[in-house]
Amino acid sequence: MKLNKLLICAFALISLGAKAQLGTVKETFTRADSLRGNLTPLRTCYDIGYYHLDVKFDINNKFISGSTLFKFTTVEDFTKLQFDLFANLKVEKVVYKGQELPYTREFNAVFVTFPKTITKGSKDEFTVYYSGNPTIAKRAPWDGGIVFTTDSLGNPWVATACQGMGASVWWPNKDHQYDEVDSALISISVPAGLQDVSNGRLRKVTDLKNGYTRFDWFVANPINNYDIEANIGKYSHFGDTFTGEKGKLTLDYWVLTYNLEKAKKQFPANAPDMLRAFEHWFGPYPFYEDGYKLIDAPHLGMEHQSGTAYGNHYGNGYLGRDLSGTGWGLKWDFIIVHESGHEWFGNNITSKDLADMWVHESFTNYSESLFVEQRYGKQAGQEYVHGTRSKIANDRPIIGAYNVNKEGSSDMYYKGGNMLNMVRTIINDDEKWRSILRGLNKTFYHKTVTYNDIVDYICDQSGKNLHPVFEQYLKYKDIPILELMFIDGKLNCRWIADVKGFDMPVKVRVKGGEYKFITPTTRFKPVDLSGATKDNIEVDTFNYYIGVLVD
């Protein structure tokens, strides 16, 4: 056999003799991983409805202290529950109805025993008081924790970033993505002269008369734990409004004072177009009640709900680079577009388990090409997503191990985006595809989801069995190979894939002709393509991320 000229470069990474890569890569997990990622009865027995996080930042000593009020509804009778707080932070006390409760700690999990049975259906609350020196992020946002740094004028500049690692790295909570509070009050106390910018809307600023100022921010919508943020510095503010599908949306921009003029050019040049494009493709911005914010941050950026952290230095591209290599990525600010895309996929729709982080990152990576398409036309968007393939590793499955808080391969970004573009190609109806993307955000509005929720919905709405496609690209590291063989001058083909019965439709043509869909299976069968030879057959490897072999 020989490699067809159309074979995409990524195919060089595939070993044709390798056996099927079954599911996730085998890894060893610990008791601490299970406590962090598993849904035991000690977690599922209560449903969180509201947090009040009240925390003071002693910046000079990199020390925090405060409390979290947990308001919950009881799902099943219990006398004991689990919440989470990193072991380097001290639990000062747990208070229930004015009484301190006994608790034990194991790794980063805290187990609280109540004096009597909390009965199913009841609404109740307890408060955790804590303090300590939190984990300092060394390279946020890729590693979690708190960033303690200074701006270029030497003023303190502090921010939180904890996706993956979890919000319990800096405050007590039930640290699992499946359970989101309906609303939250975030009270951050900072040294006088500094400001805090957090999620939602600013309710009150209080001079505490002790050298500290407290900023109270209220979030009116469901929010996942890792999105809750603190951004502390010397900020200036300006704003605007966007007229969207649900009316007037406030746009608030919080930037370091010396960045004000740059921000006044960069933010209005990108944010409204982003919102317009994403409302077209995905439906209304999901958090009108909380507004939309961009906040200067001492790291590259994070999708903190209603308060996107921004650190792209007021330039286009990704720190001045085009991740697609096509030129299209230099025409807009990557961080504004990508991190804001997470408002729909990640914040509105949140995966229950970190293993399904592809729901956040694959769709948001794909949203970049949809933004390009909305601005510059469909061909530009297709060129952009195709251009990102050079960054695909095919190193391990995109889906991680469940119940241990483990994400899969970083291929969830570029490979996941290319997979979704293939699904669009297979559906072959752009208006239907748009209705599916909008339908996902409407059906799963402010909800947490599983792999099956998303894949089943797309299959049901498209009328196509796309389960084998999602399974191959998400659960296995290798891409499928389309093998073409001429037997007695007649074209035959089959898929070489890990998924049993893999049968993805694909487009082929005789050079210069029109593409037509064929549906190979994993067994050779004839293909009706008049005039096809080894030298003139072409497979649509521009829209399909696959390998091709011709014999």
Coordinates of C-alpha atoms in Angstrom, one line a residue, residues 36-426:
R36 CA -12.2 14.8 44.6
G37 CA -14.0 13.4 41.6
N38 CA -16.5 10.8 42.8
L39 CA -20.1 11.4 43.6
T40 CA -20.6 9.5 46.8
P41 CA -23.8 9.7 49.0
L42 CA -21.9 12.2 51.2
R43 CA -22.1 14.6 48.2
T44 CA -25.3 13.7 46.5
C45 CA -27.3 13.9 49.7
Y46 CA -27.5 17.7 49.5
D47 CA -28.2 20.1 46.6
I48 CA -26.4 23.4 46.9
G49 CA -28.6 26.4 46.2
Y50 CA -26.6 29.4 47.4
Y51 CA -23.2 30.4 48.5
H52 CA -22.1 33.5 50.3
L53 CA -18.3 33.6 50.0
D54 CA -16.9 36.2 52.4
V55 CA -13.0 36.3 52.2
K56 CA -10.3 38.8 53.1
F57 CA -7.1 39.1 51.2
D58 CA -4.0 39.9 53.2
I59 CA -1.9 40.6 50.2
N60 CA 1.4 41.3 51.9
N61 CA 1.4 38.0 53.6
K62 CA -0.3 36.1 50.8
F63 CA -2.9 35.0 53.4
I64 CA -6.7 34.7 53.1
S65 CA -9.3 34.2 55.8
G66 CA -13.1 34.2 55.7
S67 CA -16.1 31.9 55.5
T68 CA -18.6 30.2 53.1
L69 CA -22.3 30.0 53.9
F70 CA -23.8 26.9 52.3
K71 CA -27.5 26.9 51.7
F72 CA -28.9 23.6 50.5
T73 CA -31.9 21.4 49.9
T74 CA -31.7 17.9 51.3
V75 CA -31.9 15.2 48.6
E76 CA -31.7 12.2 50.9
D77 CA -31.7 11.8 54.7
F78 CA -28.3 12.3 56.1
T79 CA -26.3 12.9 59.3
K80 CA -22.9 13.4 57.5
L81 CA -21.8 15.2 54.4
Q82 CA -18.6 16.1 52.5
F83 CA -17.4 19.5 51.4
D84 CA -14.0 20.3 50.0
L85 CA -11.1 22.6 51.0
F86 CA -7.4 22.1 50.1
A87 CA -5.4 20.7 53.0
N88 CA -3.0 23.6 53.2
L89 CA -6.0 25.8 54.3
K90 CA -7.2 25.5 57.9
V91 CA -10.8 24.8 58.8
E92 CA -11.3 27.1 61.7
K93 CA -14.8 25.8 62.5
V94 CA -18.1 24.6 61.0
V95 CA -21.2 26.2 62.5
Y96 CA -24.7 24.9 62.3
K97 CA -27.6 26.7 64.1
G98 CA -25.1 28.5 66.4
Q99 CA -23.3 25.2 67.3
E100 CA -19.9 24.1 66.2
L101 CA -20.0 20.7 64.4
P102 CA -17.4 17.9 64.6
Y103 CA -15.5 17.2 61.4
T104 CA -12.7 15.1 60.0
R105 CA -10.3 15.7 57.1
E106 CA -8.9 13.3 54.5
F107 CA -6.6 14.9 51.9
N108 CA -8.7 17.8 50.5
A109 CA -12.1 16.5 51.7
V110 CA -13.8 17.5 54.9
F111 CA -16.5 15.3 56.5
V112 CA -19.0 17.0 58.8
T113 CA -21.3 15.2 61.2
F114 CA -24.6 16.8 62.2
P115 CA -26.3 16.4 65.6
K116 CA -29.5 14.9 64.1
T117 CA -30.8 13.6 60.8
I118 CA -31.3 16.2 58.1
T119 CA -34.5 15.0 56.5
K120 CA -35.2 14.7 52.7
G121 CA -36.8 17.8 51.2
S122 CA -35.7 20.2 54.0
K123 CA -33.8 23.4 53.4
D124 CA -30.9 24.1 55.7
E125 CA -27.6 25.8 55.9
F126 CA -24.2 25.8 57.6
T127 CA -21.1 28.0 57.6
V128 CA -17.5 27.1 57.2
Y129 CA -14.8 29.4 58.6
Y130 CA -11.3 29.0 57.3
S131 CA -7.9 30.7 56.8
G132 CA -4.4 30.1 55.5
N133 CA -1.8 30.6 52.7
P134 CA -3.4 29.4 49.5
T135 CA -1.7 27.6 46.7
I136 CA 0.1 30.1 44.5
A137 CA -0.3 29.6 40.8
K138 CA 3.0 29.4 39.1
R139 CA 1.7 29.6 35.5
A140 CA -1.9 30.6 35.6
P141 CA -4.3 29.8 34.0
W142 CA -2.7 26.4 33.2
D143 CA -2.0 25.6 36.8
G144 CA -4.5 26.6 39.5
G145 CA -4.3 28.8 42.5
I146 CA -4.0 32.5 43.2
V147 CA -1.7 34.9 41.4
F148 CA 0.0 37.4 43.7
T149 CA 1.9 39.9 41.6
T150 CA 2.2 43.7 40.9
D151 CA 1.3 45.8 37.9
S152 CA 3.9 47.8 36.0
L153 CA 3.6 50.6 38.5
G154 CA 4.3 48.4 41.5
N155 CA 0.7 48.2 42.7
P156 CA -0.6 44.9 44.0
W157 CA -2.4 42.8 41.4
V158 CA -4.1 39.6 42.5
A159 CA -6.3 37.1 40.7
T160 CA -7.8 33.6 41.0
A161 CA -7.7 30.9 38.3
C162 CA -8.6 27.4 39.3
Q163 CA -10.3 25.4 36.5
G164 CA -9.5 21.7 36.8
M165 CA -7.7 22.0 40.1
G166 CA -11.0 23.3 41.6
A167 CA -12.3 26.2 43.6
S168 CA -11.5 24.5 46.9
V169 CA -7.9 25.6 46.2
W170 CA -9.0 29.0 47.7
W171 CA -12.5 28.6 49.3
P172 CA -14.7 25.9 50.9
N173 CA -17.4 24.4 48.6
K174 CA -18.8 21.2 47.3
D175 CA -16.1 21.0 44.6
H176 CA -17.8 19.0 41.8
Q177 CA -19.1 20.3 38.5
Y178 CA -22.4 18.4 38.7
D179 CA -23.9 20.7 41.3
E180 CA -24.1 24.4 40.7
V181 CA -25.6 27.0 43.0
D182 CA -28.7 28.9 41.8
S183 CA -27.1 32.2 42.9
A184 CA -24.2 33.5 45.0
L185 CA -23.0 36.5 46.9
I186 CA -19.2 37.1 46.6
S187 CA -17.8 39.4 49.3
I188 CA -14.1 40.2 48.8
S189 CA -12.3 42.4 51.3
V190 CA -9.1 44.1 50.0
P191 CA -6.6 46.6 51.3
A192 CA -7.9 50.2 51.1
G193 CA -7.1 51.9 47.8
L194 CA -7.5 48.7 45.8
Q195 CA -10.7 47.3 44.2
D196 CA -12.1 43.9 43.6
V197 CA -14.0 42.9 40.5
S198 CA -15.9 39.6 40.7
N199 CA -18.8 37.9 38.9
G200 CA -22.2 39.4 38.5
R201 CA -23.2 42.9 39.6
L202 CA -21.6 45.1 42.2
R203 CA -24.2 45.6 45.1
K204 CA -22.2 47.5 47.6
V205 CA -18.8 48.9 48.6
T206 CA -18.1 49.1 52.3
D207 CA -15.3 50.8 54.1
L208 CA -14.6 48.4 57.0
K209 CA -12.7 51.1 59.0
N210 CA -9.8 48.7 59.5
G211 CA -7.7 49.4 56.5
Y212 CA -9.8 47.2 54.3
T213 CA -12.7 47.7 51.8
R214 CA -15.3 45.0 51.1
F215 CA -16.8 44.6 47.6
D216 CA -20.1 42.7 47.4
W217 CA -20.9 41.1 44.0
F218 CA -24.1 39.2 43.4
V219 CA -24.6 36.5 40.8
A220 CA -28.2 35.9 39.9
N221 CA -27.7 32.9 37.7
P222 CA -26.4 29.4 38.3
I223 CA -22.6 29.3 38.3
N224 CA -20.0 26.6 38.6
N225 CA -17.5 26.8 41.4
Y226 CA -14.3 27.3 39.3
D227 CA -15.9 30.4 37.6
I228 CA -16.2 32.3 40.8
E229 CA -13.4 34.8 40.8
A230 CA -11.5 37.6 42.6
N231 CA -9.6 40.2 40.7
I232 CA -7.8 42.7 42.9
G233 CA -5.9 45.8 41.7
K234 CA -6.2 49.5 40.8
Y235 CA -8.9 49.5 38.2
S236 CA -10.6 52.0 36.0
H237 CA -14.1 51.3 34.6
F238 CA -15.9 52.2 31.4
G239 CA -18.9 50.6 29.8
D240 CA -21.4 50.3 27.0
T241 CA -24.6 48.4 26.1
F242 CA -25.2 45.8 23.5
T243 CA -28.7 45.3 21.9
G244 CA -29.1 41.6 21.7
E245 CA -31.8 38.9 21.4
K246 CA -33.0 39.5 25.0
G247 CA -32.8 43.3 24.9
K248 CA -30.1 45.5 26.4
L249 CA -27.0 43.8 27.8
T250 CA -24.6 45.9 29.9
L251 CA -20.9 45.7 28.9
D252 CA -18.5 46.6 31.7
Y253 CA -14.8 46.9 31.2
W254 CA -12.5 47.0 34.2
V255 CA -8.9 47.7 33.3
L256 CA -5.7 48.9 35.0
T257 CA -5.8 52.7 34.9
Y258 CA -2.8 53.0 32.6
N259 CA -4.5 50.5 30.1
L260 CA -7.6 52.6 29.8
E261 CA -6.9 54.2 26.4
K262 CA -5.8 50.9 24.8
A263 CA -8.9 49.2 26.2
K264 CA -11.2 51.8 24.8
K265 CA -10.0 50.9 21.4
Q266 CA -9.6 47.1 21.7
F267 CA -12.7 46.0 23.7
P268 CA -15.4 47.9 21.7
A269 CA -13.7 46.7 18.5
N270 CA -14.1 43.0 19.4
A271 CA -16.7 42.4 22.1
P272 CA -19.9 43.5 20.3
D273 CA -19.0 41.6 17.1
M274 CA -18.3 38.5 19.2
L275 CA -21.7 38.8 21.0
R276 CA -23.4 39.4 17.7
A277 CA -21.8 36.3 16.1
F278 CA -22.4 34.0 19.0
E279 CA -26.0 35.0 19.6
H280 CA -26.5 34.2 15.9
W281 CA -25.0 30.7 16.2
F282 CA -25.7 29.8 19.8
G283 CA -28.7 31.8 20.9
P284 CA -29.0 34.7 23.5
Y285 CA -26.1 35.4 25.8
P286 CA -27.0 33.3 28.8
F287 CA -26.4 35.8 31.6
Y288 CA -28.2 39.1 30.8
E289 CA -29.1 39.5 34.4
D290 CA -25.5 39.5 35.5
G291 CA -24.1 41.5 32.5
Y292 CA -21.0 40.9 30.5
K293 CA -17.5 42.0 31.7
L294 CA -13.9 42.0 30.6
I295 CA -11.4 42.3 33.4
D296 CA -7.7 43.0 33.2
A297 CA -5.9 40.0 34.7
P298 CA -2.2 39.1 35.4
H299 CA -2.6 35.9 33.4
L300 CA -3.6 35.1 29.8
G301 CA -7.3 34.7 30.5
M302 CA -10.2 32.6 31.9
E303 CA -13.9 32.2 31.2
H304 CA -15.1 33.4 34.6
Q305 CA -18.9 33.6 34.1
S306 CA -20.1 37.2 33.4
G307 CA -16.5 38.4 34.2
T308 CA -14.1 37.2 31.6
A309 CA -10.5 37.6 32.7
Y310 CA -8.4 39.2 30.0
G311 CA -4.6 39.2 29.6
N312 CA -3.9 39.3 25.8
H313 CA -2.1 42.7 26.0
Y314 CA -4.6 44.6 23.9
G315 CA -3.6 43.0 20.6
N316 CA -5.1 40.7 18.0
G317 CA -4.3 37.0 17.7
Y318 CA -3.1 34.9 20.6
L319 CA -0.4 37.0 22.1
G320 CA 0.2 38.3 18.6
R321 CA 0.2 34.9 17.0
D322 CA -2.3 33.2 14.6
L323 CA -3.0 29.7 16.0
S324 CA -4.4 28.6 12.6
G325 CA -1.5 29.8 10.5
T326 CA -4.0 31.1 7.9
G327 CA -3.9 34.8 8.7
W328 CA -7.5 34.9 9.8
G329 CA -6.5 34.6 13.4
L330 CA -4.7 37.9 13.4
K331 CA -7.8 39.9 12.6
W332 CA -9.4 39.7 16.1
D333 CA -8.6 39.3 19.7
F334 CA -8.3 35.6 20.5
I335 CA -8.9 35.9 24.3
I336 CA -12.0 38.0 24.0
V337 CA -13.5 35.6 21.4
H338 CA -12.4 32.3 22.9
E339 CA -13.0 32.9 26.6
S340 CA -16.3 34.6 25.9
G341 CA -17.4 31.6 23.8
H342 CA -17.3 29.7 27.0
E343 CA -20.2 31.7 28.3
W344 CA -22.3 29.3 26.1
F345 CA -20.2 26.2 26.3
G346 CA -18.7 25.8 29.8
N347 CA -20.7 28.3 31.7
N348 CA -24.3 27.9 30.3
I349 CA -23.7 24.2 29.5
T350 CA -21.3 22.7 32.0
S351 CA -20.1 19.1 32.0
K352 CA -21.0 17.1 35.1
D353 CA -17.5 15.4 35.2
L354 CA -14.2 17.0 34.3
A355 CA -13.6 14.0 32.0
D356 CA -16.1 15.5 29.6
M357 CA -14.2 18.9 29.4
W358 CA -14.5 18.5 25.6
V359 CA -18.0 19.8 26.0
H360 CA -16.4 23.1 27.0
E361 CA -13.3 23.2 24.9
S362 CA -14.2 21.5 21.6
F363 CA -17.3 23.6 21.1
T364 CA -15.5 26.8 22.2
N365 CA -12.5 26.0 19.9
Y366 CA -15.0 25.5 17.1
S367 CA -16.7 28.8 18.0
E368 CA -13.6 30.6 16.9
S369 CA -14.2 29.5 13.3
L370 CA -17.9 30.4 13.5
F371 CA -16.8 33.9 14.6
V372 CA -14.5 34.1 11.6
E373 CA -17.3 32.9 9.3
Q374 CA -19.7 35.4 10.6
R375 CA -17.2 38.2 10.0
Y376 CA -15.5 37.1 6.8
G377 CA -17.6 34.4 5.2
K378 CA -17.9 30.6 5.4
Q379 CA -14.7 29.8 3.4
A380 CA -12.7 31.9 5.9
G381 CA -14.1 30.0 8.8
Q382 CA -13.4 26.7 7.1
E383 CA -9.9 27.7 6.4
Y384 CA -9.4 28.7 10.0
V385 CA -10.5 25.5 11.6
H386 CA -8.6 23.4 9.0
G387 CA -5.5 25.4 9.8
T388 CA -5.5 24.4 13.5
R389 CA -4.8 20.8 12.7
S390 CA -1.1 21.3 12.9
K391 CA -1.5 21.5 16.6
I392 CA -3.2 18.1 17.1
A393 CA -1.1 15.5 18.8
N394 CA -3.3 12.4 18.7
D395 CA -1.5 11.4 21.9
R396 CA -4.4 10.0 24.0
P397 CA -8.2 10.1 24.1
I398 CA -9.9 13.4 24.5
I399 CA -12.2 12.0 27.2
G400 CA -10.5 11.6 30.5
A401 CA -11.1 9.1 33.3
Y402 CA -14.5 9.5 35.1
N403 CA -15.0 10.0 38.8
V404 CA -11.4 11.1 39.5
N405 CA -11.5 14.8 38.3
K406 CA -9.3 14.0 35.3
E407 CA -9.5 15.7 32.0
G408 CA -8.3 14.0 28.8
S409 CA -5.9 15.1 26.0
S410 CA -5.5 18.7 25.1
D411 CA -6.7 17.6 21.6
M412 CA -10.1 18.5 23.0
Y413 CA -9.4 21.9 21.5
Y414 CA -8.2 21.6 17.9
K415 CA -9.2 18.0 17.2
G416 CA -12.5 18.5 18.9
G417 CA -13.1 21.6 16.8
N418 CA -12.3 19.8 13.6
M419 CA -14.6 16.9 14.7
L420 CA -17.5 19.3 15.1
N421 CA -16.8 20.9 11.7
M422 CA -16.9 17.3 10.2
V423 CA -20.3 16.8 12.0
R424 CA -21.5 20.0 10.3
T425 CA -20.3 18.7 6.9
I426 CA -22.0 15.3 7.4

